[in-house]
Amino acid sequence: MQKEITIKTNKKYEIVDITNEIEDIVKDVKEGNVTIYVPHATAAIIINENYDPNVRSDILNALSKLIPEGIWEHDKIDNNGAAHIKAAILGPSETVPIKNGKLLLGTWQSIALVELDGPRSRKIIVSVR
Ligand code: ZN
């Protein structure tokens, strides 16, 4: 089974929890894996904590400290070299096992879209097998 969801982001940098959307897609799956994939070069998928919102801002701040803006060759093209590098480090997908319609995430884990060059409309492809 494969489904596509669209998330509209509101900021240049943003971490959007999409766990509920993915849980809804897998609710009738007895056993398998779900892969959550963004077909974009300046966005990423991560699994991390959503309970303390500071974790999300810490992740975005750490990326900004590691990868400054405005110093990359690609900036001559469309001024978003840093966004491409951050997306490459985080990666475009995550895979989670499913058991009896539930994602086997840890207590503090959630699935999130990371916007690195928003605001934009982002497509997410969700494949279950
Ligand atoms: Zn670019």
PDB file of N, CA and C and ligand atoms in Angstrom, residues 42 74 78 80 84, ligand 1:
ATOM      1  N   THR A  42      15.282  19.847   0.051  1.00  0.00           N
ATOM      2  CA  THR A  42      15.514  20.773   1.170  1.00  0.00           C
ATOM      3  C   THR A  42      14.534  20.518   2.315  1.00  0.00           C
ATOM      4  N   HIS A  74      26.377  26.692  -4.039  1.00  0.00           N
ATOM      5  CA  HIS A  74      24.999  26.576  -4.538  1.00  0.00           C
ATOM      6  C   HIS A  74      24.178  27.841  -4.262  1.00  0.00           C
ATOM      7  N   ASP A  78      20.248  29.381  -6.113  1.00  0.00           N
ATOM      8  CA  ASP A  78      18.976  29.807  -5.507  1.00  0.00           C
ATOM      9  C   ASP A  78      19.093  30.081  -4.004  1.00  0.00           C
ATOM     10  N   ASN A  80      20.108  28.658  -1.296  1.00  0.00           N
ATOM     11  CA  ASN A  80      19.672  27.758  -0.221  1.00  0.00           C
ATOM     12  C   ASN A  80      20.636  26.575  -0.042  1.00  0.00           C
ATOM     13  N   HIS A  84      20.125  22.490   1.580  1.00  0.00           N
ATOM     14  CA  HIS A  84      20.460  21.223   0.915  1.00  0.00           C
ATOM     15  C   HIS A  84      21.388  20.377   1.792  1.00  0.00           C
TER      16      HIS A  84
HETATM   17 ZN    ZN B   1      18.760  24.910  -4.177  1.00  0.00          ZN
END
